[in-house]
Amino acid sequence: MTGPRVALFATCLTDTLYPETARAVLTLLERLGCTVEFPLAQTCCGQMHFNTGYAGHARPLARDYAAAFDGYDYVVTPSGSCGGMVREIHPGLCGTSPAVERTYELSEFLVDVLGTIDVGAYFPHRVTYHPTCHSLRMLGVGDKPLRLLRAVEGLELTELPLAEQCCGFGGTFAIKNAETSTAMLADKMNAVQDTGAQVLTAGDNSCLMHIGGGLSRLRAGIRTVHLAEILASTEEEPWPVGTR
């Protein structure tokens, strides 16, 4: 039996800075029986343009997204932020499309479409989870990432205090409001350190980049690892984390 034909929407940030996350999604979905393709015509979702007031510049990018992904059973992205942009904003820019309606953030796809909680992962580390703003408030992924993490063999999950509080990144928010962003980041880093976790995970590399940069400057000894990389890791083939 052939699984669904899935297109991987890597996103600009992951494609440019964290390609290991895209490879983890590919590894994970193929292990679960999906046929995964990476459409080379994919570009940016337009979130950066839209959020800074340039909706007119985001519109052609939304059209490009539909053209690149319309022919697939599903589109899966390791980003609640870009997934939220596609599902919630693209229809207002240029109308809905099959690609928009079939776009899922990774944890949504695993739980809601594949009906899977235990993906066969093994990750023997103490981990805490940061629910990113767009995955939580735009997509409403709820506790799906936590349910997936609780099923990972060897993983010790520790609760993050004030977990739903934003990390302060927000794309250009961190640039336009640097002092506020820095204060929010400090709160988040204190919360992460209070957990005693070895690893901080999330469903967006943007937040992990922001928080991870702060933790690195503090020499906190806490690694940041995308959720996809934890779920792709198995006892036989541990995912090579620890480079951030």
PDB file of C-alpha atoms in Angstrom:
ATOM      1  CA  MET A   1       0.000   0.000   0.000  1.00  0.00           C
ATOM      2  CA  THR A   2       1.356   3.414  -0.969  1.00  0.00           C
ATOM      3  CA  GLY A   3       1.114   6.231   1.558  1.00  0.00           C
ATOM      4  CA  PRO A   4       0.049   9.800   0.802  1.00  0.00           C
ATOM      5  CA  ARG A   5       2.090  11.911  -1.605  1.00  0.00           C
ATOM      6  CA  VAL A   6       3.418  14.695   0.578  1.00  0.00           C
ATOM      7  CA  ALA A   7       5.191  17.886  -0.435  1.00  0.00           C
ATOM      8  CA  LEU A   8       7.713  19.255   2.054  1.00  0.00           C
ATOM      9  CA  PHE A   9       7.498  23.033   2.475  1.00  0.00           C
ATOM     10  CA  ALA A  10      10.830  23.692   4.183  1.00  0.00           C
ATOM     11  CA  THR A  11      10.445  27.487   4.675  1.00  0.00           C
ATOM     12  CA  CYS A  12      13.143  30.107   4.051  1.00  0.00           C
ATOM     13  CA  LEU A  13      14.735  29.969   7.506  1.00  0.00           C
ATOM     14  CA  THR A  14      14.990  26.191   7.646  1.00  0.00           C
ATOM     15  CA  ASP A  15      16.213  25.907   4.069  1.00  0.00           C
ATOM     16  CA  THR A  16      18.890  28.545   4.641  1.00  0.00           C
ATOM     17  CA  LEU A  17      20.080  27.970   8.198  1.00  0.00           C
ATOM     18  CA  TYR A  18      18.727  24.657   9.492  1.00  0.00           C
ATOM     19  CA  PRO A  19      18.471  22.204   6.577  1.00  0.00           C
ATOM     20  CA  GLU A  20      18.889  19.336   9.057  1.00  0.00           C
ATOM     21  CA  THR A  21      15.302  20.002  10.167  1.00  0.00           C
ATOM     22  CA  ALA A  22      13.999  19.524   6.615  1.00  0.00           C
ATOM     23  CA  ARG A  23      16.003  16.294   6.323  1.00  0.00           C
ATOM     24  CA  ALA A  24      14.475  15.147   9.620  1.00  0.00           C
ATOM     25  CA  VAL A  25      10.941  15.723   8.296  1.00  0.00           C
ATOM     26  CA  LEU A  26      11.810  13.733   5.177  1.00  0.00           C
ATOM     27  CA  THR A  27      13.292  10.881   7.239  1.00  0.00           C
ATOM     28  CA  LEU A  28      10.347  10.801   9.623  1.00  0.00           C
ATOM     29  CA  LEU A  29       7.579  10.902   7.027  1.00  0.00           C
ATOM     30  CA  GLU A  30       9.227   8.294   4.817  1.00  0.00           C
ATOM     31  CA  ARG A  31       9.601   6.040   7.864  1.00  0.00           C
ATOM     32  CA  LEU A  32       5.850   6.417   8.399  1.00  0.00           C
ATOM     33  CA  GLY A  33       5.084   5.358   4.834  1.00  0.00           C
ATOM     34  CA  CYS A  34       4.635   8.687   3.045  1.00  0.00           C
ATOM     35  CA  THR A  35       6.018   9.488  -0.379  1.00  0.00           C
ATOM     36  CA  VAL A  36       7.801  12.801   0.165  1.00  0.00           C
ATOM     37  CA  GLU A  37       8.830  15.300  -2.508  1.00  0.00           C
ATOM     38  CA  PHE A  38      10.555  18.670  -2.307  1.00  0.00           C
ATOM     39  CA  PRO A  39       9.126  20.946  -5.019  1.00  0.00           C
ATOM     40  CA  LEU A  40      11.985  23.097  -6.273  1.00  0.00           C
ATOM     41  CA  ALA A  41       9.592  25.893  -7.251  1.00  0.00           C
ATOM     42  CA  GLN A  42       8.842  26.680  -3.594  1.00  0.00           C
ATOM     43  CA  THR A  43       9.882  30.099  -2.295  1.00  0.00           C
ATOM     44  CA  CYS A  44       8.836  32.275   0.660  1.00  0.00           C
ATOM     45  CA  CYS A  45       5.323  32.207   2.172  1.00  0.00           C
ATOM     46  CA  GLY A  46       5.374  36.025   2.321  1.00  0.00           C
ATOM     47  CA  GLN A  47       4.998  36.342   6.072  1.00  0.00           C
ATOM     48  CA  MET A  48       7.861  38.790   6.474  1.00  0.00           C
ATOM     49  CA  HIS A  49       6.359  41.067   3.825  1.00  0.00           C
ATOM     50  CA  PHE A  50       2.820  40.841   5.184  1.00  0.00           C
ATOM     51  CA  ASN A  51       3.767  41.399   8.820  1.00  0.00           C
ATOM     52  CA  THR A  52       5.718  44.543   7.976  1.00  0.00           C
ATOM     53  CA  GLY A  53       2.841  46.071   6.011  1.00  0.00           C
ATOM     54  CA  TYR A  54       3.687  45.037   2.458  1.00  0.00           C
ATOM     55  CA  ALA A  55       0.661  42.901   1.641  1.00  0.00           C
ATOM     56  CA  GLY A  56       1.032  43.733  -2.035  1.00  0.00           C
ATOM     57  CA  HIS A  57       4.466  42.139  -2.073  1.00  0.00           C
ATOM     58  CA  ALA A  58       3.179  39.052  -0.224  1.00  0.00           C
ATOM     59  CA  ARG A  59       0.357  38.448  -2.747  1.00  0.00           C
ATOM     60  CA  PRO A  60       2.480  37.087  -5.640  1.00  0.00           C
ATOM     61  CA  LEU A  61       4.318  34.836  -3.183  1.00  0.00           C
ATOM     62  CA  ALA A  62       0.973  33.388  -2.081  1.00  0.00           C
ATOM     63  CA  ARG A  63       0.131  32.719  -5.735  1.00  0.00           C
ATOM     64  CA  ASP A  64       3.529  31.043  -6.207  1.00  0.00           C
ATOM     65  CA  TYR A  65       2.824  28.839  -3.182  1.00  0.00           C
ATOM     66  CA  ALA A  66      -0.427  27.560  -4.682  1.00  0.00           C
ATOM     67  CA  ALA A  67       1.250  26.925  -8.030  1.00  0.00           C
ATOM     68  CA  ALA A  68       4.080  24.954  -6.443  1.00  0.00           C
ATOM     69  CA  PHE A  69       1.981  22.789  -4.111  1.00  0.00           C
ATOM     70  CA  ASP A  70      -1.514  22.413  -5.586  1.00  0.00           C
ATOM     71  CA  GLY A  71      -0.858  18.965  -7.047  1.00  0.00           C
ATOM     72  CA  TYR A  72      -0.039  17.112  -3.823  1.00  0.00           C
ATOM     73  CA  ASP A  73      -2.187  15.137  -1.376  1.00  0.00           C
ATOM     74  CA  TYR A  74      -0.763  17.168   1.513  1.00  0.00           C
ATOM     75  CA  VAL A  75       1.790  19.892   2.209  1.00  0.00           C
ATOM     76  CA  VAL A  76       3.745  19.536   5.469  1.00  0.00           C
ATOM     77  CA  THR A  77       5.902  22.221   7.026  1.00  0.00           C
ATOM     78  CA  PRO A  78       8.127  22.219  10.139  1.00  0.00           C
ATOM     79  CA  SER A  79       6.898  25.705  11.021  1.00  0.00           C
ATOM     80  CA  GLY A  80       3.721  26.757  12.799  1.00  0.00           C
ATOM     81  CA  SER A  81       4.549  30.314  11.831  1.00  0.00           C
ATOM     82  CA  CYS A  82       4.664  29.740   8.070  1.00  0.00           C
ATOM     83  CA  GLY A  83       1.834  27.205   8.257  1.00  0.00           C
ATOM     84  CA  GLY A  84      -0.287  29.856   9.945  1.00  0.00           C
ATOM     85  CA  MET A  85       0.593  32.367   7.245  1.00  0.00           C
ATOM     86  CA  VAL A  86      -0.525  29.970   4.531  1.00  0.00           C
ATOM     87  CA  ARG A  87      -3.744  28.788   6.144  1.00  0.00           C
ATOM     88  CA  GLU A  88      -4.917  32.039   7.735  1.00  0.00           C
ATOM     89  CA  ILE A  89      -3.549  34.804   5.510  1.00  0.00           C
ATOM     90  CA  HIS A  90      -3.137  33.442   1.976  1.00  0.00           C
ATOM     91  CA  PRO A  91      -6.913  33.106   1.345  1.00  0.00           C
ATOM     92  CA  GLY A  92      -7.331  36.818   2.045  1.00  0.00           C
ATOM     93  CA  LEU A  93      -4.523  37.684  -0.344  1.00  0.00           C
ATOM     94  CA  CYS A  94      -5.482  35.665  -3.383  1.00  0.00           C
ATOM     95  CA  GLY A  95      -8.262  33.230  -2.465  1.00  0.00           C
ATOM     96  CA  THR A  96      -8.014  29.689  -1.235  1.00  0.00           C
ATOM     97  CA  SER A  97      -6.509  26.786  -3.167  1.00  0.00           C
ATOM     98  CA  PRO A  98      -6.050  23.024  -2.746  1.00  0.00           C
ATOM     99  CA  ALA A  99      -2.543  23.680  -1.450  1.00  0.00           C
ATOM    100  CA  VAL A 100      -3.789  26.056   1.242  1.00  0.00           C
ATOM    101  CA  GLU A 101      -6.512  23.667   2.371  1.00  0.00           C
ATOM    102  CA  ARG A 102      -4.076  20.723   2.553  1.00  0.00           C
ATOM    103  CA  THR A 103      -1.231  22.484   4.381  1.00  0.00           C
ATOM    104  CA  TYR A 104      -0.367  21.103   7.818  1.00  0.00           C
ATOM    105  CA  GLU A 105       2.188  21.904  10.469  1.00  0.00           C
ATOM    106  CA  LEU A 106       4.181  18.728  11.234  1.00  0.00           C
ATOM    107  CA  SER A 107       2.558  17.764  14.552  1.00  0.00           C
ATOM    108  CA  GLU A 108      -0.912  18.375  13.080  1.00  0.00           C
ATOM    109  CA  PHE A 109      -0.145  16.122  10.155  1.00  0.00           C
ATOM    110  CA  LEU A 110       1.173  13.306  12.328  1.00  0.00           C
ATOM    111  CA  VAL A 111      -1.722  13.354  14.796  1.00  0.00           C
ATOM    112  CA  ASP A 112      -4.703  14.509  12.700  1.00  0.00           C
ATOM    113  CA  VAL A 113      -3.916  13.007   9.283  1.00  0.00           C
ATOM    114  CA  LEU A 114      -1.735   9.962   9.973  1.00  0.00           C
ATOM    115  CA  GLY A 115      -3.421   9.286  13.318  1.00  0.00           C
ATOM    116  CA  THR A 116      -0.060   8.641  14.956  1.00  0.00           C
ATOM    117  CA  ILE A 117       1.254   9.526  18.401  1.00  0.00           C
ATOM    118  CA  ASP A 118       4.108   7.042  18.765  1.00  0.00           C
ATOM    119  CA  VAL A 119       6.386   7.531  15.746  1.00  0.00           C
ATOM    120  CA  GLY A 120       9.008   5.069  16.978  1.00  0.00           C
ATOM    121  CA  ALA A 121      11.429   7.732  18.183  1.00  0.00           C
ATOM    122  CA  TYR A 122      14.176   7.322  20.788  1.00  0.00           C
ATOM    123  CA  PHE A 123      15.780  10.373  22.419  1.00  0.00           C
ATOM    124  CA  PRO A 124      17.331   9.748  25.858  1.00  0.00           C
ATOM    125  CA  HIS A 125      17.478  13.346  27.109  1.00  0.00           C
ATOM    126  CA  ARG A 126      15.643  15.671  29.499  1.00  0.00           C
ATOM    127  CA  VAL A 127      13.569  17.950  27.243  1.00  0.00           C
ATOM    128  CA  THR A 128      11.300  20.961  27.682  1.00  0.00           C
ATOM    129  CA  TYR A 129       8.910  22.284  25.037  1.00  0.00           C
ATOM    130  CA  HIS A 130       8.163  25.890  23.990  1.00  0.00           C
ATOM    131  CA  PRO A 131       4.781  26.280  22.204  1.00  0.00           C
ATOM    132  CA  THR A 132       5.357  28.963  19.586  1.00  0.00           C
ATOM    133  CA  CYS A 133       2.841  31.794  19.202  1.00  0.00           C
ATOM    134  CA  HIS A 134       1.628  31.067  15.670  1.00  0.00           C
ATOM    135  CA  SER A 135       1.323  27.315  16.159  1.00  0.00           C
ATOM    136  CA  LEU A 136      -0.617  27.909  19.341  1.00  0.00           C
ATOM    137  CA  ARG A 137      -2.759  30.914  18.456  1.00  0.00           C
ATOM    138  CA  MET A 138      -3.151  30.778  14.661  1.00  0.00           C
ATOM    139  CA  LEU A 139      -3.149  27.029  13.977  1.00  0.00           C
ATOM    140  CA  GLY A 140      -4.376  25.803  17.356  1.00  0.00           C
ATOM    141  CA  VAL A 141      -2.087  22.781  17.484  1.00  0.00           C
ATOM    142  CA  GLY A 142      -2.791  22.522  21.219  1.00  0.00           C
ATOM    143  CA  ASP A 143      -1.048  19.672  22.981  1.00  0.00           C
ATOM    144  CA  LYS A 144      -0.239  17.629  19.859  1.00  0.00           C
ATOM    145  CA  PRO A 145       3.549  18.255  20.104  1.00  0.00           C
ATOM    146  CA  LEU A 146       3.485  17.296  23.785  1.00  0.00           C
ATOM    147  CA  ARG A 147       1.572  14.088  23.049  1.00  0.00           C
ATOM    148  CA  LEU A 148       4.195  13.178  20.445  1.00  0.00           C
ATOM    149  CA  LEU A 149       7.057  13.965  22.835  1.00  0.00           C
ATOM    150  CA  ARG A 150       5.519  11.910  25.671  1.00  0.00           C
ATOM    151  CA  ALA A 151       5.545   8.874  23.368  1.00  0.00           C
ATOM    152  CA  VAL A 152       9.269   9.166  22.604  1.00  0.00           C
ATOM    153  CA  GLU A 153      11.186   6.351  24.276  1.00  0.00           C
ATOM    154  CA  GLY A 154      13.867   7.508  26.700  1.00  0.00           C
ATOM    155  CA  LEU A 155      12.737  11.151  26.675  1.00  0.00           C
ATOM    156  CA  GLU A 156      12.115  12.861  30.022  1.00  0.00           C
ATOM    157  CA  LEU A 157       9.694  15.741  29.441  1.00  0.00           C
ATOM    158  CA  THR A 158       9.830  18.651  31.893  1.00  0.00           C
ATOM    159  CA  GLU A 159       7.150  21.351  32.045  1.00  0.00           C
ATOM    160  CA  LEU A 160       8.199  24.845  30.963  1.00  0.00           C
ATOM    161  CA  PRO A 161       6.964  27.586  33.342  1.00  0.00           C
ATOM    162  CA  LEU A 162       4.790  30.230  31.619  1.00  0.00           C
ATOM    163  CA  ALA A 163       5.127  28.171  28.464  1.00  0.00           C
ATOM    164  CA  GLU A 164       2.572  30.147  26.427  1.00  0.00           C
ATOM    165  CA  GLN A 165       4.455  33.418  26.940  1.00  0.00           C
ATOM    166  CA  CYS A 166       6.045  34.633  23.673  1.00  0.00           C
ATOM    167  CA  CYS A 167       9.827  34.420  23.295  1.00  0.00           C
ATOM    168  CA  GLY A 168       9.917  37.937  21.816  1.00  0.00           C
ATOM    169  CA  PHE A 169      11.191  37.103  18.337  1.00  0.00           C
ATOM    170  CA  GLY A 170       8.269  37.764  15.988  1.00  0.00           C
ATOM    171  CA  GLY A 171      10.412  38.331  12.884  1.00  0.00           C
ATOM    172  CA  THR A 172      10.857  42.070  12.480  1.00  0.00           C
ATOM    173  CA  PHE A 173       9.351  42.672  15.949  1.00  0.00           C
ATOM    174  CA  ALA A 174      12.742  41.785  17.430  1.00  0.00           C
ATOM    175  CA  ILE A 175      14.366  44.418  15.219  1.00  0.00           C
ATOM    176  CA  LYS A 176      11.794  47.186  15.597  1.00  0.00           C
ATOM    177  CA  ASN A 177      11.315  46.654  19.335  1.00  0.00           C
ATOM    178  CA  ALA A 178      14.714  45.422  20.422  1.00  0.00           C
ATOM    179  CA  GLU A 179      14.463  46.377  24.107  1.00  0.00           C
ATOM    180  CA  THR A 180      11.049  44.758  24.541  1.00  0.00           C
ATOM    181  CA  SER A 181      12.176  41.681  22.628  1.00  0.00           C
ATOM    182  CA  THR A 182      15.283  41.369  24.807  1.00  0.00           C
ATOM    183  CA  ALA A 183      13.210  41.585  27.994  1.00  0.00           C
ATOM    184  CA  MET A 184      10.810  38.896  26.744  1.00  0.00           C
ATOM    185  CA  LEU A 185      13.745  36.701  25.770  1.00  0.00           C
ATOM    186  CA  ALA A 186      15.248  37.065  29.252  1.00  0.00           C
ATOM    187  CA  ASP A 187      11.997  35.829  30.821  1.00  0.00           C
ATOM    188  CA  LYS A 188      11.905  32.855  28.462  1.00  0.00           C
ATOM    189  CA  MET A 189      15.550  31.944  29.097  1.00  0.00           C
ATOM    190  CA  ASN A 190      15.023  32.074  32.871  1.00  0.00           C
ATOM    191  CA  ALA A 191      12.034  29.753  32.506  1.00  0.00           C
ATOM    192  CA  VAL A 192      13.977  27.317  30.353  1.00  0.00           C
ATOM    193  CA  GLN A 193      16.888  27.216  32.804  1.00  0.00           C
ATOM    194  CA  ASP A 194      14.498  26.624  35.720  1.00  0.00           C
ATOM    195  CA  THR A 195      13.379  23.342  34.140  1.00  0.00           C
ATOM    196  CA  GLY A 196      16.821  21.739  34.379  1.00  0.00           C
ATOM    197  CA  ALA A 197      16.326  20.490  30.808  1.00  0.00           C
ATOM    198  CA  GLN A 198      19.228  19.505  28.582  1.00  0.00           C
ATOM    199  CA  VAL A 199      17.274  20.308  25.422  1.00  0.00           C
ATOM    200  CA  LEU A 200      14.717  22.947  24.443  1.00  0.00           C
ATOM    201  CA  THR A 201      12.476  21.996  21.561  1.00  0.00           C
ATOM    202  CA  ALA A 202       9.762  23.762  19.544  1.00  0.00           C
ATOM    203  CA  GLY A 203       7.989  23.539  16.208  1.00  0.00           C
ATOM    204  CA  ASP A 204       9.604  26.668  14.749  1.00  0.00           C
ATOM    205  CA  ASN A 205      13.278  27.275  14.057  1.00  0.00           C
ATOM    206  CA  SER A 206      12.731  31.029  14.322  1.00  0.00           C
ATOM    207  CA  CYS A 207      11.945  30.825  18.038  1.00  0.00           C
ATOM    208  CA  LEU A 208      14.681  28.258  18.598  1.00  0.00           C
ATOM    209  CA  MET A 209      17.195  30.544  16.870  1.00  0.00           C
ATOM    210  CA  HIS A 210      16.174  33.462  19.084  1.00  0.00           C
ATOM    211  CA  ILE A 211      16.133  31.566  22.380  1.00  0.00           C
ATOM    212  CA  GLY A 212      19.141  29.445  21.451  1.00  0.00           C
ATOM    213  CA  GLY A 213      21.194  32.547  20.690  1.00  0.00           C
ATOM    214  CA  GLY A 214      20.430  33.923  24.138  1.00  0.00           C
ATOM    215  CA  LEU A 215      21.171  30.641  25.897  1.00  0.00           C
ATOM    216  CA  SER A 216      24.444  30.352  24.002  1.00  0.00           C
ATOM    217  CA  ARG A 217      25.575  33.783  25.184  1.00  0.00           C
ATOM    218  CA  LEU A 218      24.773  32.724  28.755  1.00  0.00           C
ATOM    219  CA  ARG A 219      26.736  29.489  28.221  1.00  0.00           C
ATOM    220  CA  ALA A 220      23.729  27.732  29.733  1.00  0.00           C
ATOM    221  CA  GLY A 221      24.650  24.363  28.263  1.00  0.00           C
ATOM    222  CA  ILE A 222      21.118  23.837  26.911  1.00  0.00           C
ATOM    223  CA  ARG A 223      20.799  22.753  23.286  1.00  0.00           C
ATOM    224  CA  THR A 224      17.937  23.750  20.999  1.00  0.00           C
ATOM    225  CA  VAL A 225      16.559  20.989  18.775  1.00  0.00           C
ATOM    226  CA  HIS A 226      13.563  21.185  16.451  1.00  0.00           C
ATOM    227  CA  LEU A 227      10.708  18.796  17.231  1.00  0.00           C
ATOM    228  CA  ALA A 228      11.165  17.091  13.862  1.00  0.00           C
ATOM    229  CA  GLU A 229      14.745  16.120  14.721  1.00  0.00           C
ATOM    230  CA  ILE A 230      13.693  14.507  18.005  1.00  0.00           C
ATOM    231  CA  LEU A 231      10.911  12.560  16.289  1.00  0.00           C
ATOM    232  CA  ALA A 232      13.266  11.451  13.506  1.00  0.00           C
ATOM    233  CA  SER A 233      15.785  10.054  16.003  1.00  0.00           C
ATOM    234  CA  THR A 234      15.715   6.301  16.664  1.00  0.00           C
ATOM    235  CA  GLU A 235      17.778   3.992  18.843  1.00  0.00           C
ATOM    236  CA  GLU A 236      19.314   2.445  15.730  1.00  0.00           C
ATOM    237  CA  GLU A 237      19.929   5.806  14.023  1.00  0.00           C
ATOM    238  CA  PRO A 238      20.267   8.617  16.604  1.00  0.00           C
ATOM    239  CA  TRP A 239      19.757  12.051  15.061  1.00  0.00           C
ATOM    240  CA  PRO A 240      23.025  14.049  15.095  1.00  0.00           C
ATOM    241  CA  VAL A 241      22.022  16.914  17.394  1.00  0.00           C
ATOM    242  CA  GLY A 242      24.270  19.257  19.326  1.00  0.00           C
ATOM    243  CA  THR A 243      25.584  21.509  16.562  1.00  0.00           C
ATOM    244  CA  ARG A 244      23.628  24.625  17.559  1.00  0.00           C
TER     245      ARG A 244
END
